[in-house]
mmCIF file of C-alpha atoms in Angstrom:
data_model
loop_
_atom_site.group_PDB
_atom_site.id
_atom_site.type_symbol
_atom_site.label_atom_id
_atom_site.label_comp_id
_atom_site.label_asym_id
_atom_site.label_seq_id
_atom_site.Cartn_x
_atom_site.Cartn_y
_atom_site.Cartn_z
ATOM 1 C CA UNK A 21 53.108 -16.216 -27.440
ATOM 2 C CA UNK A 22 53.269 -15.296 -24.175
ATOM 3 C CA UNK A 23 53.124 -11.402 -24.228
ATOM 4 C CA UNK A 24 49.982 -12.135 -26.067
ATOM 5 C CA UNK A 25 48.162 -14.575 -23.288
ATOM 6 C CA UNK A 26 49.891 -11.668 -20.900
ATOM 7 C CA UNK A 27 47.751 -9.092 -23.099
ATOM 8 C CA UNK A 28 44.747 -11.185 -23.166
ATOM 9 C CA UNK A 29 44.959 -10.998 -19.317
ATOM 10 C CA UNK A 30 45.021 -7.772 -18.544
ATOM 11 C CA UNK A 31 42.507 -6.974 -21.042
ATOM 12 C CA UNK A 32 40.190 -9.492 -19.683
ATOM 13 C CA UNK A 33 38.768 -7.610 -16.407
ATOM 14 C CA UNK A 34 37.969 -4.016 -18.961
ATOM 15 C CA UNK A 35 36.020 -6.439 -21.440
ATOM 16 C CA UNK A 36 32.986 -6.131 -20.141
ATOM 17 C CA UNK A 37 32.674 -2.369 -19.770
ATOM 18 C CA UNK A 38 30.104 -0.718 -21.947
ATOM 19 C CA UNK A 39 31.039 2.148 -23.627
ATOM 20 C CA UNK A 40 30.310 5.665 -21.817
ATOM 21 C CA UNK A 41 30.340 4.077 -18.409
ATOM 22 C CA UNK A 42 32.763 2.623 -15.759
ATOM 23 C CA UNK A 43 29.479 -0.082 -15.090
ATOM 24 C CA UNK A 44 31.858 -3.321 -14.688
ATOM 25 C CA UNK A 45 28.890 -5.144 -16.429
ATOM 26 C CA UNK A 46 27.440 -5.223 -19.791
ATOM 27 C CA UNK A 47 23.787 -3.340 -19.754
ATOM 28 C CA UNK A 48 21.038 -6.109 -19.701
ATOM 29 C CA UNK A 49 19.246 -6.550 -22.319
ATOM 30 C CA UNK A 50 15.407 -4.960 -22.684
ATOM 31 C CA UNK A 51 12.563 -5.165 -24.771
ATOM 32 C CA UNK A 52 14.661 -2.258 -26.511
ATOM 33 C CA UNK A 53 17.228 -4.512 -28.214
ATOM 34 C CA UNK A 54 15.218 -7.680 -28.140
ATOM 35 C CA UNK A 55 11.727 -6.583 -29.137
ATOM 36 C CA UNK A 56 11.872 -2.852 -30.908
ATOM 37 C CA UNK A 57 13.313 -2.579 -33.990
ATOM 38 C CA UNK A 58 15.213 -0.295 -35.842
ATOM 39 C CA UNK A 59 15.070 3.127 -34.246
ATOM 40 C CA UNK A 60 12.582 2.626 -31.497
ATOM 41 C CA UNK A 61 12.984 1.985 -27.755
ATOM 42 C CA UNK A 62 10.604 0.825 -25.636
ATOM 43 C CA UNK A 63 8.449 2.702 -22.793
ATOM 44 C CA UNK A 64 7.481 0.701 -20.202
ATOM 45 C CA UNK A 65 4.617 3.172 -19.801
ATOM 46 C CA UNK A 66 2.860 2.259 -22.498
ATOM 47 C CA UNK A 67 4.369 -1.284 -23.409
ATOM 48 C CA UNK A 68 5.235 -0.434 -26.593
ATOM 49 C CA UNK A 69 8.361 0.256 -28.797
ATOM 50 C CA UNK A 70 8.440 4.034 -30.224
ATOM 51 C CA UNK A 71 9.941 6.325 -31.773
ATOM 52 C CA UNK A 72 11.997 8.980 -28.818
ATOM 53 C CA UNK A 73 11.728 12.569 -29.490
ATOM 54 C CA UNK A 74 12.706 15.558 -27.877
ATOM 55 C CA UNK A 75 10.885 15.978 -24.330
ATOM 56 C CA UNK A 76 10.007 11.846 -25.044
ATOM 57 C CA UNK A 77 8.865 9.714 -22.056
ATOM 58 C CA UNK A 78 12.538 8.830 -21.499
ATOM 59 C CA UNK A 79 14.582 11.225 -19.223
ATOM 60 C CA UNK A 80 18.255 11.767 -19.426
ATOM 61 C CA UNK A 81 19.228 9.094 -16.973
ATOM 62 C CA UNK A 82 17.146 6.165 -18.979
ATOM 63 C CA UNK A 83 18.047 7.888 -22.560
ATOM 64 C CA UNK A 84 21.347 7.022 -21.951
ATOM 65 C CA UNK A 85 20.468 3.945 -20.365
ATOM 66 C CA UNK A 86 18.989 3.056 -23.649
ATOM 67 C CA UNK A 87 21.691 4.304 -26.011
ATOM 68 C CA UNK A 88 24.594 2.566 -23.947
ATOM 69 C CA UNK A 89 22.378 -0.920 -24.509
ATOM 70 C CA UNK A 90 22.201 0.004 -28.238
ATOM 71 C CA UNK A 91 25.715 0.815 -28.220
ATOM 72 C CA UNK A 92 26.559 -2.552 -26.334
ATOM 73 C CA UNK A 93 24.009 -4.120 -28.776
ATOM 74 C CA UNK A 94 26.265 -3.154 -31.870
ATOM 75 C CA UNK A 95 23.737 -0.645 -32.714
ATOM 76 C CA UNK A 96 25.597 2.585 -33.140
ATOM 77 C CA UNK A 97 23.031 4.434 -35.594
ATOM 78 C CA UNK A 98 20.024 3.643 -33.476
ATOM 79 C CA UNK A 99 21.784 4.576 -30.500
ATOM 80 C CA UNK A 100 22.137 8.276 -32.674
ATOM 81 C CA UNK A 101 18.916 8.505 -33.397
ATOM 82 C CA UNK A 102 18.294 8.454 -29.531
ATOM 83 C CA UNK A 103 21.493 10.817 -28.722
ATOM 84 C CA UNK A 104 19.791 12.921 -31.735
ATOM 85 C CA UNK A 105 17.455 13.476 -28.772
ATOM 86 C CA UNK A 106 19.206 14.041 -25.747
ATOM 87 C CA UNK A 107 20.196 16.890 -23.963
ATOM 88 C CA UNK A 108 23.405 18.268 -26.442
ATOM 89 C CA UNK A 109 25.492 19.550 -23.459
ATOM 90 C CA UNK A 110 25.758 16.796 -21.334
ATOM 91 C CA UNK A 111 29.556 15.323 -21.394
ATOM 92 C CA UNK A 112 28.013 11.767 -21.606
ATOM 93 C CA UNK A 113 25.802 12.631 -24.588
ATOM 94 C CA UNK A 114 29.142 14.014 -26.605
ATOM 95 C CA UNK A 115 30.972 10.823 -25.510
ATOM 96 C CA UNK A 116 28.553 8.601 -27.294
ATOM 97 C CA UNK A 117 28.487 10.688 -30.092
ATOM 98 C CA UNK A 118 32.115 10.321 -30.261
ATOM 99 C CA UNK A 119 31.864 6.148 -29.925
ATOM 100 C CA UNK A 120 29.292 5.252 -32.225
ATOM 101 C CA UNK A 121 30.900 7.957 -34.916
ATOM 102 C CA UNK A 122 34.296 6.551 -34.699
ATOM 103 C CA UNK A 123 32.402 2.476 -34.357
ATOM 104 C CA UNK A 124 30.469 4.097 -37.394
ATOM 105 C CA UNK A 125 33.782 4.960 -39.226
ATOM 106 C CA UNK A 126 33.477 8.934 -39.508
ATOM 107 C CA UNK A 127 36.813 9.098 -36.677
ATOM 108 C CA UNK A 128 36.585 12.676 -37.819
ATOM 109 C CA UNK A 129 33.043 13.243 -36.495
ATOM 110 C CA UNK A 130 33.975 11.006 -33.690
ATOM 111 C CA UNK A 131 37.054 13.847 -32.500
ATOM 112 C CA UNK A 132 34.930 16.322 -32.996
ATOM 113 C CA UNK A 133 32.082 15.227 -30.359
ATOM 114 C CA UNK A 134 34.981 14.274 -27.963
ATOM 115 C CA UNK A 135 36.767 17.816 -27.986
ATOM 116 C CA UNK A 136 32.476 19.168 -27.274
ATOM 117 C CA UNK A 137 32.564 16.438 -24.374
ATOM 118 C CA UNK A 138 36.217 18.075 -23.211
ATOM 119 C CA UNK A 139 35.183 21.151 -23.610
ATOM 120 C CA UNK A 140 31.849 20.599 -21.112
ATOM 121 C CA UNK A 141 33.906 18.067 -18.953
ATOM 122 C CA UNK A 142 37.597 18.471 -19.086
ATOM 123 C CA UNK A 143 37.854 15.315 -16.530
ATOM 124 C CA UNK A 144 35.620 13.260 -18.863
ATOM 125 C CA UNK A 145 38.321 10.693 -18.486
ATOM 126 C CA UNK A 146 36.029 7.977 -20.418
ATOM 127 C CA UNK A 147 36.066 10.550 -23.744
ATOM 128 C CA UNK A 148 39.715 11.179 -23.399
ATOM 129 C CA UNK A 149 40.499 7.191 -23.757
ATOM 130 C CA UNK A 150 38.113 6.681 -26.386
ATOM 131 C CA UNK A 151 40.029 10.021 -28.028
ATOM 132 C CA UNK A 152 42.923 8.332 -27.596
ATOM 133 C CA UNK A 153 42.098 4.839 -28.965
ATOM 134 C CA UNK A 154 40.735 6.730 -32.232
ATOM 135 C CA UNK A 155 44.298 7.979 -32.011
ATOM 136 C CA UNK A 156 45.494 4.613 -32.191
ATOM 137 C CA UNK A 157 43.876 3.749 -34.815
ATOM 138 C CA UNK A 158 44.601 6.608 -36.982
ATOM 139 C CA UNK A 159 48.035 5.376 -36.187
ATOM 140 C CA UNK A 160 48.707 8.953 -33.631
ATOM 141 C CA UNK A 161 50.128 6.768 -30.611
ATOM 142 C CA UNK A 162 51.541 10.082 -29.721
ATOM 143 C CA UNK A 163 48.349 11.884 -29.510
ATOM 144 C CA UNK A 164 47.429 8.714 -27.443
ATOM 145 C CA UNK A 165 49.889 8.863 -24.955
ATOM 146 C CA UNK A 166 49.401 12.833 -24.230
ATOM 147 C CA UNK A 167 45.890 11.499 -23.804
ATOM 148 C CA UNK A 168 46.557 8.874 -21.090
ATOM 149 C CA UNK A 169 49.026 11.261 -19.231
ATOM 150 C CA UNK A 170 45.611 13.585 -18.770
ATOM 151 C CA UNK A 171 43.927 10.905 -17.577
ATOM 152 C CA UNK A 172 46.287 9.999 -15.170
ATOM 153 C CA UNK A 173 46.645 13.755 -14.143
ATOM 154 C CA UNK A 174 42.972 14.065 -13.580
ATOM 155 C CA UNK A 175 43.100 11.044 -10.797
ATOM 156 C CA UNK A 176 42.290 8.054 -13.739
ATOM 157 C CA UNK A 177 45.454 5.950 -12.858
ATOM 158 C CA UNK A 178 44.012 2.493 -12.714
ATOM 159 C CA UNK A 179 40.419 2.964 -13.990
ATOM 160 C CA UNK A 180 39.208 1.096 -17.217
ATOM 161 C CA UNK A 181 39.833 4.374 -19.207
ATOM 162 C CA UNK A 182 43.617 4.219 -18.109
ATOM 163 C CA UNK A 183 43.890 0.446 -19.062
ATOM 164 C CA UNK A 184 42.118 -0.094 -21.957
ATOM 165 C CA UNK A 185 44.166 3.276 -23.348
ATOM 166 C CA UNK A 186 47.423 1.548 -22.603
ATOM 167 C CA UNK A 187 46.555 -1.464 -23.818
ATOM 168 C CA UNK A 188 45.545 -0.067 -27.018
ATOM 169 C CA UNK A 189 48.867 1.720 -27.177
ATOM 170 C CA UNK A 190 50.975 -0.871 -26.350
ATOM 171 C CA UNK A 191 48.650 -3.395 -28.980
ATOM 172 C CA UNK A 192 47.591 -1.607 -31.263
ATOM 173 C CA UNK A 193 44.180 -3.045 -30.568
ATOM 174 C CA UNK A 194 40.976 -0.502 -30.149
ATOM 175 C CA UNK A 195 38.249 -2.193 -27.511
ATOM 176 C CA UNK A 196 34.417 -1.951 -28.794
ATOM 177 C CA UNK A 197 33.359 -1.499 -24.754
#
């Protein structure tokens, strides 16, 4: 009983990170999750929810803005139809493809898009603990740990990728955020 209020603990302070970023806070809510519906975001231009395409009103920064709400938001395959749109070799991009594929339930999809955000961004520390918790799930604690040591070789000791890693070794547990 009390190694698990210990884990609770530790696990509390990582909660609220959304996946893809080290933002301590969940993303607030916009007319995106709370007005569009399925597979359209809204542009404040025009005050409207739509449907984001290639070279769409949204630029990278906002894109991602919007997929890491959708991701927070529980929706993983709207937040792919707006990664379907994004620039393909940015790190971030590949990360998210990785979450909401393994969230999805295709983990093999979901280590795919992780080695193409390694392969852009070797110190994508964020992709190598989400990696590593689809390791832990697949029941490859192994593959895990080699995982966390890379994070803590590329300066992560201590960051929300480190912790929530080792707390999914050490639990078994896989965080959502």
């Amino acid at each position: 009983m009390l190694r698990t209020i210990f884990t609770c603990l530790i696990a509390l302070p990582s909660v609220g990170f959304a996946a893809g970023t080290a933002e301590p806070a969940p993303p607030t809510p916009t007319e995106t999750t709370t007005v569009c519906e399925e597979g359209y975001v809204y542009d404040d231009a025009t005050q409207t929810c739509t449907v984001l395409q290639q070279d769409s009103f949204l630029d990278q920064d906002r894109a991602y803005g919007a997929v890491r709400e959708l991701a927070y938001a529980g929706r993983y395959a709207d937040a792919q139809l707006i990664l379907a749109a994004m620039d393909q070799a940015d790190d971030r991009v590949q990360t998210y493809w990785g979450f909401t594929h393994r969230k999805l339930g295709n983990a093999e999809a979901a280590m795919a898009a992780y080695e193409g955000a390694l392969e852009i961004n070797p110190d994508n520390i964020l992709a190598r603990s989400y990696m590593g918790q689809g390791f832990v799930a697949e029941g490859e604690i192994h593959l895990a740990y080699v995982q966390l040591q890379d994070i803590k070789a590329r300066g992560g000791s201590g960051t929300w990728a480190a912790q929530s890693l080792e707390t999914a070794i050490r639990t078994g547990a896989t965080y959502s955020y």
